[in-house]
CSV table of C-alpha atoms in Angstrom, one decimal:
chain,number,residue,atom,x,y,z
G,1,MET,CA,223.4,39.2,199.8
G,2,GLY,CA,224.6,36.2,197.0
G,3,SER,CA,221.1,37.5,196.0
G,4,VAL,CA,221.6,40.8,195.3
G,5,GLY,CA,225.2,40.1,193.8
G,6,LEU,CA,223.2,37.3,191.4
G,7,TYR,CA,220.6,40.5,190.4
G,8,VAL,CA,223.5,43.1,189.9
G,9,MET,CA,224.9,40.8,187.6
G,10,LEU,CA,222.1,40.0,185.6
G,11,SER,CA,221.4,43.5,185.1
G,12,LEU,CA,224.9,44.5,183.8
G,13,LEU,CA,224.3,41.5,181.5
G,14,ILE,CA,221.2,43.2,180.0
G,15,TRP,CA,222.4,46.3,179.6
G,16,MET,CA,225.2,44.8,177.8
G,17,VAL,CA,223.1,43.6,175.5
G,18,HIS,CA,220.0,45.9,175.0
G,19,GLY,CA,220.6,49.0,177.1
G,20,SER,CA,220.3,50.7,180.4
G,21,PRO,CA,218.4,48.7,182.8
G,22,GLN,CA,216.5,50.1,185.7
G,23,LEU,CA,216.6,48.3,189.2
G,24,ARG,CA,213.2,49.1,191.5
G,25,ARG,CA,213.7,47.9,195.1
G,26,ALA,CA,210.0,48.5,197.1
G,27,ASN,CA,207.9,46.7,198.9
G,28,ASP,CA,205.1,44.6,197.8
G,29,ARG,CA,201.1,44.9,199.2
G,30,TYR,CA,202.0,41.8,201.2
G,31,GLY,CA,205.1,43.9,202.8
G,32,GLN,CA,207.4,41.4,201.0
G,33,CYS,CA,210.2,43.1,199.7
G,34,THR,CA,210.6,42.8,195.8
G,35,TYR,CA,213.3,43.8,193.5
G,36,THR,CA,211.8,45.0,189.9
G,37,PHE,CA,214.2,45.1,186.7
G,38,THR,CA,213.1,47.4,183.6
G,39,VAL,CA,214.6,46.7,180.4
G,40,PRO,CA,213.3,48.8,177.1
G,41,SER,CA,212.5,46.6,174.3
G,42,PRO,CA,214.4,46.5,171.4
G,43,LYS,CA,211.5,46.6,168.8
G,44,GLU,CA,208.4,48.2,170.3
G,45,GLY,CA,208.8,52.0,170.4
G,46,SER,CA,205.7,52.2,172.4
G,47,CYS,CA,203.4,50.0,174.6
G,48,SER,CA,199.7,49.9,173.6
G,49,GLU,CA,197.1,51.6,175.9
G,50,PRO,CA,196.0,49.2,178.5
G,51,ARG,CA,192.3,49.9,177.6
G,52,GLU,CA,192.5,48.1,174.4
G,53,ALA,CA,194.1,45.1,175.9
G,54,MET,CA,191.4,45.3,178.6
G,55,ASN,CA,189.2,44.6,175.6
G,56,ALA,CA,190.5,42.3,174.2
G,57,VAL,CA,190.8,40.4,177.2
G,58,GLN,CA,187.1,40.8,178.1
G,59,GLY,CA,186.1,39.5,174.4
G,60,LEU,CA,187.8,36.1,175.2
G,61,ARG,CA,186.8,35.6,178.4
G,62,VAL,CA,182.9,36.9,176.9
G,63,GLU,CA,183.8,33.9,174.0
G,64,ASN,CA,184.7,31.6,176.6
G,65,ALA,CA,181.9,32.2,178.6
G,66,ALA,CA,179.8,31.0,175.4
G,67,LEU,CA,181.4,28.0,174.6
G,68,ARG,CA,181.4,26.7,177.8
G,69,GLN,CA,177.6,27.5,177.7
G,70,LEU,CA,177.3,25.7,174.9
G,71,VAL,CA,178.9,23.0,175.8
G,72,ASP,CA,177.3,22.5,178.7
G,73,SER,CA,174.0,22.4,176.7
G,74,VAL,CA,175.3,19.8,174.5
G,75,GLN,CA,176.3,17.9,177.2
G,76,THR,CA,172.7,17.8,178.9
G,77,ARG,CA,171.2,17.0,175.4
G,78,VAL,CA,173.4,14.3,175.2
G,79,ALA,CA,173.1,12.9,179.0
G,80,LEU,CA,169.0,13.3,177.7
G,81,LEU,CA,169.5,11.4,174.9
G,82,GLU,CA,171.2,8.4,176.8
G,83,ARG,CA,169.0,8.2,179.3
G,84,VAL,CA,166.2,8.0,177.0
G,85,VAL,CA,167.8,4.7,174.7
G,86,ASN,CA,168.2,3.5,178.1
G,87,LYS,CA,165.3,3.6,179.3
G,88,ILE,CA,163.9,2.3,175.9
G,89,LEU,CA,166.2,-0.5,175.9
G,90,GLY,CA,165.5,-1.4,179.4
G,91,GLY,CA,168.4,0.4,181.2
G,92,GLU,CA,167.9,2.5,184.6
G,93,ALA,CA,168.6,6.3,183.8
G,94,SER,CA,171.0,8.4,186.1
G,95,ASN,CA,167.6,11.0,186.2
G,96,PRO,CA,164.3,9.2,186.1
G,97,SER,CA,162.0,12.4,186.1
G,98,THR,CA,164.2,14.0,183.2
G,99,VAL,CA,163.8,10.9,181.2
G,100,GLY,CA,160.4,10.5,182.1
G,101,SER,CA,158.9,14.0,180.8
G,102,GLN,CA,160.9,13.7,177.6
G,103,ALA,CA,159.4,10.0,176.7
G,104,GLY,CA,155.9,11.9,177.7
G,105,VAL,CA,156.4,14.1,175.2
G,106,ASN,CA,157.2,11.7,172.7
G,107,VAL,CA,154.4,9.1,173.8
G,108,GLN,CA,151.9,12.2,173.4
G,109,GLN,CA,153.2,13.1,170.1
G,110,GLU,CA,152.6,9.9,168.6
G,111,LEU,CA,149.1,9.5,170.6
G,112,GLU,CA,148.3,12.5,168.2
G,113,LYS,CA,149.5,10.2,165.6
G,114,LEU,CA,147.5,7.6,166.0
G,115,ARG,CA,144.3,10.2,166.6
G,116,MET,CA,144.9,11.8,163.3
G,117,GLU,CA,145.2,8.4,161.8
G,118,LYS,CA,141.9,7.0,163.4
G,119,ASP,CA,139.9,9.9,162.5
G,120,GLU,CA,140.8,9.8,158.7
G,121,TRP,CA,139.8,6.0,159.1
G,122,GLU,CA,136.7,6.7,160.7
G,123,GLY,CA,136.0,9.5,158.1
G,124,GLN,CA,136.7,6.4,154.9
G,125,ARG,CA,134.9,3.9,157.0
G,126,GLY,CA,131.7,6.3,156.7
G,127,SER,CA,131.9,6.7,153.4
G,128,LEU,CA,132.2,3.2,152.8
G,129,GLU,CA,129.2,2.5,154.8
G,130,MET,CA,127.0,5.1,152.6
G,131,ALA,CA,128.4,3.3,149.7
G,132,TYR,CA,127.4,-0.2,150.9
G,133,SER,CA,124.2,1.4,151.9
G,134,ASP,CA,123.4,2.7,148.5
G,135,LEU,CA,124.1,-0.4,146.5
G,136,LEU,CA,121.5,-2.2,149.3
G,137,LYS,CA,119.2,0.3,148.1
G,138,GLU,CA,119.8,-0.5,144.4
G,139,LYS,CA,119.5,-3.9,144.8
G,140,SER,CA,116.4,-4.1,146.6
G,141,SER,CA,115.3,-1.7,143.7
G,142,LEU,CA,116.2,-4.6,141.5
G,143,GLU,CA,114.6,-7.2,143.4
G,144,GLU,CA,111.6,-5.3,142.8
G,145,ASP,CA,111.8,-4.7,139.3
G,146,LYS,CA,112.7,-8.6,139.3
G,147,GLN,CA,109.8,-9.2,141.1
G,148,LYS,CA,107.6,-7.1,138.6
G,149,MET,CA,108.9,-8.7,135.6
G,150,ASN,CA,108.4,-12.4,136.6
G,151,ASP,CA,104.8,-11.7,137.1
G,152,ARG,CA,104.5,-10.2,133.6
G,153,LEU,CA,106.3,-13.2,132.6
G,154,GLU,CA,104.0,-15.9,134.1
G,155,LYS,CA,101.3,-14.1,132.8
G,156,VAL,CA,102.4,-14.1,129.1
G,157,LEU,CA,103.3,-17.6,129.4
G,158,GLN,CA,99.8,-18.5,131.1
G,159,GLY,CA,98.2,-16.3,128.1
G,160,GLN,CA,100.1,-18.8,125.6
G,161,CYS,CA,98.7,-21.9,123.5
G,162,PRO,CA,95.3,-22.1,125.3
G,163,LYS,CA,93.8,-25.4,125.9
G,164,PRO,CA,90.4,-26.6,124.1
G,165,TRP,CA,87.8,-26.4,126.7
G,166,GLY,CA,87.2,-30.1,128.4
G,167,THR,CA,91.0,-30.9,128.4
G,168,PRO,CA,93.0,-31.7,131.5
G,169,GLN,CA,94.4,-28.3,132.5
G,170,PHE,CA,98.0,-28.5,133.2
G,171,SER,CA,100.1,-25.7,134.8
G,172,SER,CA,101.4,-23.8,131.9
G,173,VAL,CA,103.8,-21.5,134.3
G,174,PHE,CA,107.2,-22.3,133.7
G,175,SER,CA,109.4,-22.2,137.2
G,176,VAL,CA,111.9,-19.4,136.5
G,177,SER,CA,115.2,-20.0,138.4
G,178,ARG,CA,115.7,-18.4,142.2
G,179,TRP,CA,117.4,-15.4,141.9
G,180,GLU,CA,119.9,-15.9,145.4
G,181,ALA,CA,120.0,-12.9,147.2
G,182,ASP,CA,124.1,-12.5,146.9
G,183,GLY,CA,126.2,-9.9,145.8
G,184,VAL,CA,126.1,-10.7,142.0
G,185,GLY,CA,122.7,-12.3,141.9
G,186,TYR,CA,121.5,-8.8,139.8
G,187,GLN,CA,124.3,-9.9,136.8
G,188,GLU,CA,121.9,-12.4,135.9
G,189,LEU,CA,118.2,-10.8,135.9
G,190,LYS,CA,118.2,-9.9,132.2
G,191,SER,CA,119.5,-13.3,131.2
G,192,GLU,CA,117.5,-14.9,133.4
G,193,LEU,CA,114.2,-13.6,132.1
G,194,THR,CA,115.5,-14.1,128.3
G,195,ALA,CA,116.2,-17.9,129.1
G,196,LEU,CA,112.9,-20.2,130.2
G,197,PRO,CA,113.7,-23.4,131.5
G,198,ALA,CA,114.3,-25.8,128.7
G,199,SER,CA,111.9,-29.1,128.4
G,200,ARG,CA,113.1,-32.2,127.6
G,201,MET,CA,113.1,-32.5,123.8
G,202,ILE,CA,115.2,-35.5,123.9
G,203,PRO,CA,115.0,-38.3,126.5
G,204,GLU,CA,117.4,-38.8,129.3
G,205,SER,CA,117.7,-42.2,128.6
G,206,GLN,CA,119.6,-41.5,125.3
G,207,SER,CA,123.2,-40.1,127.3
G,208,ALA,CA,124.3,-43.5,127.5
G,209,LEU,CA,124.5,-43.6,123.6
G,210,GLN,CA,125.7,-40.4,123.4
G,211,THR,CA,129.8,-41.3,123.7
G,212,SER,CA,129.4,-44.4,120.9
G,213,GLU,CA,127.8,-42.1,118.6
G,214,ASN,CA,130.9,-39.4,119.0
G,215,LYS,CA,133.0,-41.7,118.2
G,216,GLY,CA,131.5,-42.8,115.1
G,217,ALA,CA,131.0,-38.8,114.2
G,218,SER,CA,135.0,-38.4,115.5
G,219,GLY,CA,136.5,-35.6,112.8
G,220,SER,CA,132.6,-34.9,111.6
G,221,CYS,CA,130.8,-31.3,111.7
G,222,GLY,CA,127.0,-30.3,111.9
G,223,GLU,CA,125.0,-28.5,114.0
G,224,LEU,CA,124.5,-28.9,117.9
G,225,THR,CA,121.4,-30.8,119.0
G,226,TRP,CA,122.2,-31.9,122.3
G,227,VAL,CA,124.0,-31.5,125.2
G,228,GLY,CA,124.6,-34.2,128.5
G,229,GLU,CA,124.2,-33.8,131.9
G,230,PRO,CA,128.0,-32.4,133.4
G,231,ILE,CA,130.4,-34.9,134.5
G,232,THR,CA,132.2,-33.6,137.6
G,233,PHE,CA,135.9,-34.2,137.6
G,234,ARG,CA,137.6,-32.2,140.7
G,235,LYS,CA,136.2,-29.6,143.1
G,236,ALA,CA,139.1,-26.9,143.4
G,237,ASP,CA,139.9,-26.8,147.5
G,238,SER,CA,140.2,-22.6,147.7
G,239,ILE,CA,138.8,-19.5,147.1
G,240,ALA,CA,141.0,-19.0,144.1
G,241,GLY,CA,139.4,-21.9,142.5
G,242,LYS,CA,135.7,-20.2,142.3
G,243,TYR,CA,136.5,-19.3,138.8
G,244,GLY,CA,139.0,-21.1,136.3
G,245,VAL,CA,140.2,-22.5,133.2
G,246,TRP,CA,140.5,-26.4,132.4
G,247,MET,CA,140.8,-28.2,129.6
G,248,LYS,CA,142.6,-30.8,126.7
G,249,ASP,CA,144.7,-29.7,124.0
G,250,PRO,CA,142.5,-30.9,121.2
G,251,GLU,CA,145.8,-30.8,118.7
G,252,PRO,CA,149.1,-31.4,121.1
G,253,ILE,CA,152.6,-31.1,120.4
G,254,THR,CA,155.0,-33.8,121.7
G,255,PRO,CA,156.0,-33.9,124.7
G,256,PHE,CA,152.6,-33.6,125.6
G,257,THR,CA,149.5,-35.9,124.6
G,258,GLN,CA,145.5,-36.0,124.2
G,259,ASP,CA,145.5,-36.9,127.8
G,260,THR,CA,147.3,-34.1,129.3
G,261,ILE,CA,145.4,-31.4,131.3
G,262,TRP,CA,145.6,-27.8,131.9
G,263,ARG,CA,144.5,-26.0,134.6
G,264,ILE,CA,144.6,-22.2,135.3
G,265,ASN,CA,142.8,-20.6,139.3
G,266,THR,CA,141.4,-17.2,137.9
G,267,VAL,CA,140.5,-15.3,141.2
G,268,GLY,CA,142.8,-12.4,141.8
G,269,ALA,CA,144.9,-9.8,140.5
G,270,ASP,CA,147.9,-11.8,139.1
G,271,ILE,CA,146.9,-14.4,137.4
G,272,ARG,CA,150.2,-16.7,136.2
G,273,GLN,CA,150.1,-20.2,137.3
G,274,VAL,CA,149.4,-22.9,134.8
G,275,MET,CA,149.3,-26.6,136.1
G,276,GLU,CA,150.1,-29.3,133.8
G,277,TYR,CA,148.5,-32.8,135.0
G,278,GLU,CA,149.6,-35.9,132.9
G,279,THR,CA,145.9,-37.3,133.7
G,280,THR,CA,142.9,-37.1,135.1
G,281,GLU,CA,143.9,-39.6,137.5
G,282,GLN,CA,147.0,-37.1,138.5
G,283,LEU,CA,144.0,-34.1,138.3
G,284,SER,CA,141.9,-36.1,140.8
G,285,LYS,CA,144.7,-36.4,143.4
G,286,GLY,CA,145.4,-32.8,143.0
G,287,TYR,CA,149.3,-32.9,142.6
G,288,PRO,CA,150.5,-31.1,139.1
G,289,ALA,CA,153.2,-32.8,137.1
G,290,LYS,CA,154.3,-28.9,136.0
G,291,VAL,CA,153.4,-25.6,137.2
G,292,TYR,CA,154.4,-23.0,134.4
G,293,VAL,CA,154.6,-19.4,135.6
G,294,LEU,CA,153.5,-17.0,133.1
G,295,PRO,CA,155.5,-13.6,132.4
G,296,ARG,CA,152.5,-11.8,132.3
G,297,SER,CA,149.3,-11.7,134.2
G,298,MET,CA,146.7,-12.9,132.0
G,299,GLU,CA,143.0,-11.5,132.7
G,300,SER,CA,139.8,-13.8,133.3
G,301,ASN,CA,139.3,-16.8,132.5
G,302,GLY,CA,138.9,-17.0,128.5
G,303,ALA,CA,141.9,-18.9,127.9
G,304,VAL,CA,142.6,-21.4,125.7
G,305,VAL,CA,145.3,-24.4,125.2
G,306,TYR,CA,145.6,-25.1,121.3
G,307,LYS,CA,148.8,-26.8,119.4
G,308,GLY,CA,151.2,-26.8,122.4
G,309,SER,CA,150.4,-22.8,123.2
G,310,LEU,CA,148.6,-21.0,125.7
G,311,TYR,CA,146.2,-18.1,124.3
G,312,TYR,CA,145.2,-15.5,126.5
G,313,GLN,CA,144.3,-11.8,127.4
G,314,ARG,CA,146.9,-9.9,128.9
G,315,ARG,CA,145.5,-8.3,131.9
G,316,LYS,CA,143.9,-5.1,132.0
G,317,SER,CA,144.7,-4.7,127.9
G,318,ARG,CA,143.2,-6.0,125.0
G,319,ILE,CA,147.0,-7.1,123.7
G,320,LEU,CA,146.4,-11.2,123.2
G,321,VAL,CA,149.6,-13.4,123.7
G,322,LYS,CA,150.5,-17.0,122.7
G,323,TYR,CA,152.8,-18.5,125.3
G,324,ASP,CA,154.5,-21.7,124.2
G,325,PHE,CA,154.7,-24.4,126.7
G,326,ASN,CA,158.0,-26.1,125.4
G,327,THR,CA,160.1,-23.3,125.9
G,328,GLU,CA,158.2,-21.3,128.3
G,329,THR,CA,158.2,-18.1,126.5
G,330,VAL,CA,155.8,-15.5,125.1
G,331,ALA,CA,156.0,-16.2,121.0
G,332,VAL,CA,153.5,-13.7,120.2
G,333,GLN,CA,151.7,-10.5,121.6
G,334,LYS,CA,149.1,-8.7,119.5
G,335,GLU,CA,146.8,-5.7,120.2
G,336,LEU,CA,143.0,-6.8,119.0
G,337,PRO,CA,141.6,-3.6,118.1
G,338,ASN,CA,139.0,-2.1,119.1
G,339,SER,CA,138.1,-4.7,121.5
G,340,GLY,CA,136.4,-3.5,125.3
G,341,TYR,CA,138.1,-4.8,127.8
G,342,HIS,CA,138.3,-4.9,131.8
G,343,GLY,CA,134.5,-4.8,132.3
G,344,LYS,CA,133.6,-3.1,128.9
G,345,PHE,CA,131.5,-5.6,127.3
G,346,PRO,CA,131.7,-9.2,129.5
G,347,TYR,CA,129.2,-11.8,129.7
G,348,SER,CA,126.2,-11.4,132.2
G,349,TRP,CA,128.1,-13.1,135.4
G,350,GLY,CA,131.3,-10.4,134.9
G,351,GLY,CA,134.4,-11.6,135.8
G,352,TYR,CA,136.4,-9.5,132.6
G,353,THR,CA,135.3,-11.7,130.3
G,354,ASP,CA,135.6,-8.9,127.5
G,355,ILE,CA,137.6,-11.5,125.2
G,356,ASP,CA,137.2,-14.8,125.1
G,357,PHE,CA,139.4,-17.7,122.9
G,358,ALA,CA,137.4,-20.4,121.7
G,359,VAL,CA,138.6,-23.5,119.7
G,360,ASP,CA,136.6,-25.8,116.8
G,361,GLU,CA,137.1,-28.0,113.7
G,362,MET,CA,137.9,-24.7,112.0
G,363,GLY,CA,140.4,-23.4,114.4
G,364,LEU,CA,141.3,-20.7,116.5
G,365,TRP,CA,138.9,-17.7,117.2
G,366,VAL,CA,138.2,-15.0,119.3
G,367,ILE,CA,135.1,-13.7,120.9
G,368,TYR,CA,134.9,-10.3,122.0
G,369,SER,CA,132.5,-6.7,121.3
G,370,THR,CA,133.3,-3.2,120.3
G,371,GLU,CA,132.8,0.5,121.0
G,372,ASN,CA,130.9,1.1,117.3
G,373,LEU,CA,128.4,-2.3,118.1
G,374,LYS,CA,127.8,-1.0,121.3
G,375,GLY,CA,128.6,-4.4,123.0
G,376,SER,CA,127.1,-6.8,120.4
G,377,ILE,CA,129.6,-10.2,119.7
G,378,VAL,CA,131.8,-10.0,117.1
G,379,ILE,CA,133.6,-13.3,116.5
G,380,SER,CA,136.9,-12.9,114.7
G,381,GLN,CA,139.3,-15.8,113.4
G,382,LEU,CA,142.8,-15.8,114.1
G,383,ASP,CA,145.8,-17.0,112.5
G,384,PRO,CA,147.4,-19.2,115.6
G,385,LYS,CA,150.9,-18.9,114.7
G,386,THR,CA,151.2,-14.6,114.3
G,387,LEU,CA,147.7,-13.9,115.7
G,388,ASP,CA,146.3,-12.2,113.1
G,389,VAL,CA,143.0,-11.7,112.4
G,390,LYS,CA,141.6,-13.3,109.3
G,391,GLN,CA,138.2,-12.8,109.4
G,392,SER,CA,135.3,-11.1,111.3
G,393,TRP,CA,131.7,-11.5,111.5
G,394,GLU,CA,129.5,-9.3,113.0
G,395,THR,CA,126.2,-10.6,115.3
G,396,PRO,CA,123.1,-9.1,116.3
G,397,ILE,CA,123.7,-11.2,119.5
G,398,ARG,CA,124.2,-9.0,122.7
G,399,LYS,CA,127.2,-10.3,124.9
G,400,GLN,CA,126.1,-8.9,128.1
G,401,SER,CA,123.0,-10.4,128.2
G,402,VAL,CA,124.0,-14.5,127.2
G,403,ALA,CA,126.1,-16.0,130.0
G,404,ASN,CA,129.0,-17.8,128.1
G,405,ALA,CA,129.6,-18.6,124.4
G,406,PHE,CA,131.6,-21.2,122.2
G,407,LEU,CA,132.0,-22.2,118.6
G,408,ILE,CA,131.3,-25.7,116.9
G,409,CYS,CA,132.0,-26.5,113.2
G,410,GLY,CA,132.2,-22.5,112.8
G,411,THR,CA,128.8,-21.6,114.5
G,412,LEU,CA,129.0,-19.7,117.6
G,413,TYR,CA,126.7,-20.7,120.1
G,414,THR,CA,125.5,-19.0,123.3
G,415,VAL,CA,123.7,-20.0,126.6
G,416,GLY,CA,121.1,-18.0,128.2
G,417,SER,CA,122.0,-18.4,132.1
G,418,TYR,CA,125.1,-19.1,134.1
G,419,SER,CA,122.9,-19.7,137.3
G,420,SER,CA,120.0,-21.3,136.6
G,421,SER,CA,119.9,-25.2,136.9
G,422,SER,CA,118.0,-25.3,133.6
G,423,THR,CA,118.6,-23.4,130.9
G,424,THR,CA,119.1,-23.4,127.1
G,425,VAL,CA,122.2,-22.8,124.6
G,426,ASN,CA,119.9,-20.1,123.0
G,427,PHE,CA,121.5,-18.4,120.1
G,428,ALA,CA,123.5,-20.0,117.1
G,429,PHE,CA,125.2,-17.6,114.4
G,430,ASP,CA,126.4,-19.7,111.4
G,431,THR,CA,129.5,-18.1,109.9
G,432,ARG,CA,129.4,-19.6,106.4
G,433,THR,CA,125.7,-18.0,106.0
G,434,GLY,CA,126.6,-14.8,108.4
G,435,VAL,CA,123.0,-16.0,109.6
G,436,GLN,CA,121.9,-15.8,113.3
G,437,ARG,CA,118.7,-18.1,114.7
G,438,PRO,CA,117.1,-18.8,118.1
G,439,VAL,CA,117.7,-22.5,119.3
G,440,SER,CA,117.0,-24.2,122.5
G,441,VAL,CA,119.2,-26.8,123.3
G,442,PRO,CA,118.6,-27.8,126.7
G,443,PHE,CA,121.7,-27.3,129.3
G,444,GLN,CA,122.4,-27.7,132.9
G,445,ASN,CA,124.7,-25.5,135.8
G,446,GLN,CA,124.3,-28.3,138.1
G,447,TYR,CA,126.4,-25.8,140.7
G,448,GLY,CA,124.8,-22.6,140.0
G,449,TYR,CA,127.7,-20.4,138.7
G,450,ALA,CA,129.1,-21.7,135.6
G,451,SER,CA,131.7,-19.0,134.6
G,452,MET,CA,133.6,-20.7,131.6
G,453,LEU,CA,132.9,-23.2,128.9
G,454,ASP,CA,134.9,-24.2,126.6
G,455,TYR,CA,134.3,-26.6,123.3
G,456,ASN,CA,137.3,-29.7,122.6
G,457,PRO,CA,136.7,-30.5,118.7
G,458,THR,CA,138.7,-34.0,119.0
G,459,GLU,CA,136.5,-35.5,122.1
G,460,LYS,CA,133.1,-33.4,121.2
G,461,LYS,CA,132.9,-32.2,124.7
G,462,ILE,CA,132.1,-29.2,126.1
G,463,TYR,CA,134.4,-28.5,129.4
G,464,GLY,CA,133.1,-26.2,132.1
G,465,TRP,CA,133.9,-24.4,135.1
G,466,ASP,CA,130.8,-24.0,137.5
G,467,ASN,CA,131.4,-22.6,141.1
G,468,TYR,CA,134.7,-24.3,142.1
G,469,ASN,CA,133.8,-27.9,139.9
G,470,MET,CA,135.6,-28.9,136.7
G,471,VAL,CA,132.7,-30.2,134.8
G,472,ALA,CA,132.6,-31.4,131.1
G,473,TYR,CA,129.3,-32.0,128.7
G,474,ASP,CA,129.1,-34.8,126.2
G,475,VAL,CA,127.3,-33.2,123.2
G,476,ARG,CA,125.4,-34.7,119.8
G,477,LEU,CA,125.8,-32.8,116.7
G,478,SER,CA,123.5,-33.1,113.6
G,479,LYS,CA,125.0,-35.0,110.4
G,480,MET,CA,125.4,-32.5,107.5
């Protein structure tokens, strides 16, 4: 009864505030007696339709279900990702079958990529094999041509200078140097056939007198009449030293001396290191006093050291560079107009020897060729301070028909072969007269691949690099 009184009091209170309430007493569907009070809303004039409310509720339920599905999908993916990561890191996944299937898909994709890469490499390999086969065929054809030319040369030599009847007959066939079956042998075909092995015009016994004669003729000029046998100072100990440059500065600047030796290994695409040795003994031991690193790579082995600076050709360009050893900086850079470079007009042995510096009693030179002259040698005298061309001479000598070149007393000399053990200095071009003439001064390539020759006017020596070996030749000049 107390409850009924409470409801009555509550209904009276609501009636006083909002208006007339209604009290309804009835059993619910479970048989429980319930009291329901109905109070009119003070703000709403009418209630919404039940259908609109149901539609809103239904929309909320659909959105809720979609969100649940999205959350479940994300949770599933995260779980799979965690299992794959655990599998990769060595952990144990809670569901091996699911992880295994996912990992299998990844493995299949990687295998497919590898197969595609393999097919691509196979295609490239086939192209390279075809190119290699073509080169072998070309080499075989060149060998046949060379043999034919050798046969013709022998016939020509046999027909020269016939002996009187009744005189002892000696073989008049000069032995042509063997043409090794290597990848670069065909480069010298032309030079070997134009440079016959030299006769001994000067007895070997006279070589012992060369040093004393040179001392007496120091500072004098003349024509080259004799080149001594090569003296070996050191052999390079790596493939980087198959070709190179080594020399002494004929006019050194303090702190360097006439005993200072400079060396550069020139095999590779990024030639930057220049090694300094204080003495030949230090060179023989192989421990440089200092190593300089050039700011720009050099091309091939045509560099020289002169008056405390390195003069070289910048890689893949016709730009000449002067590098000062004292400041360890580039002092001057200048383009050599119209010159060939990077294999356009090299010496017969190749090696991108298009631009070759030289030093003699007259100063600094550069040996090269141009498109206009189509490979004939050009000699230009340079100002060592500015690298400006002071004067140039055009010669009829084909650069690719000679193995190397150097200057002595303003005269250009060329060597016929880089691999023949017994070849000749075969041409001379005098810049004073502008006249080119054939010569025949014996010259030896002791190790079968002479790639560098440079004359030192102070010592009256030729420095050379012959198949890893650093060699030097004494020379004799005629008195003028």
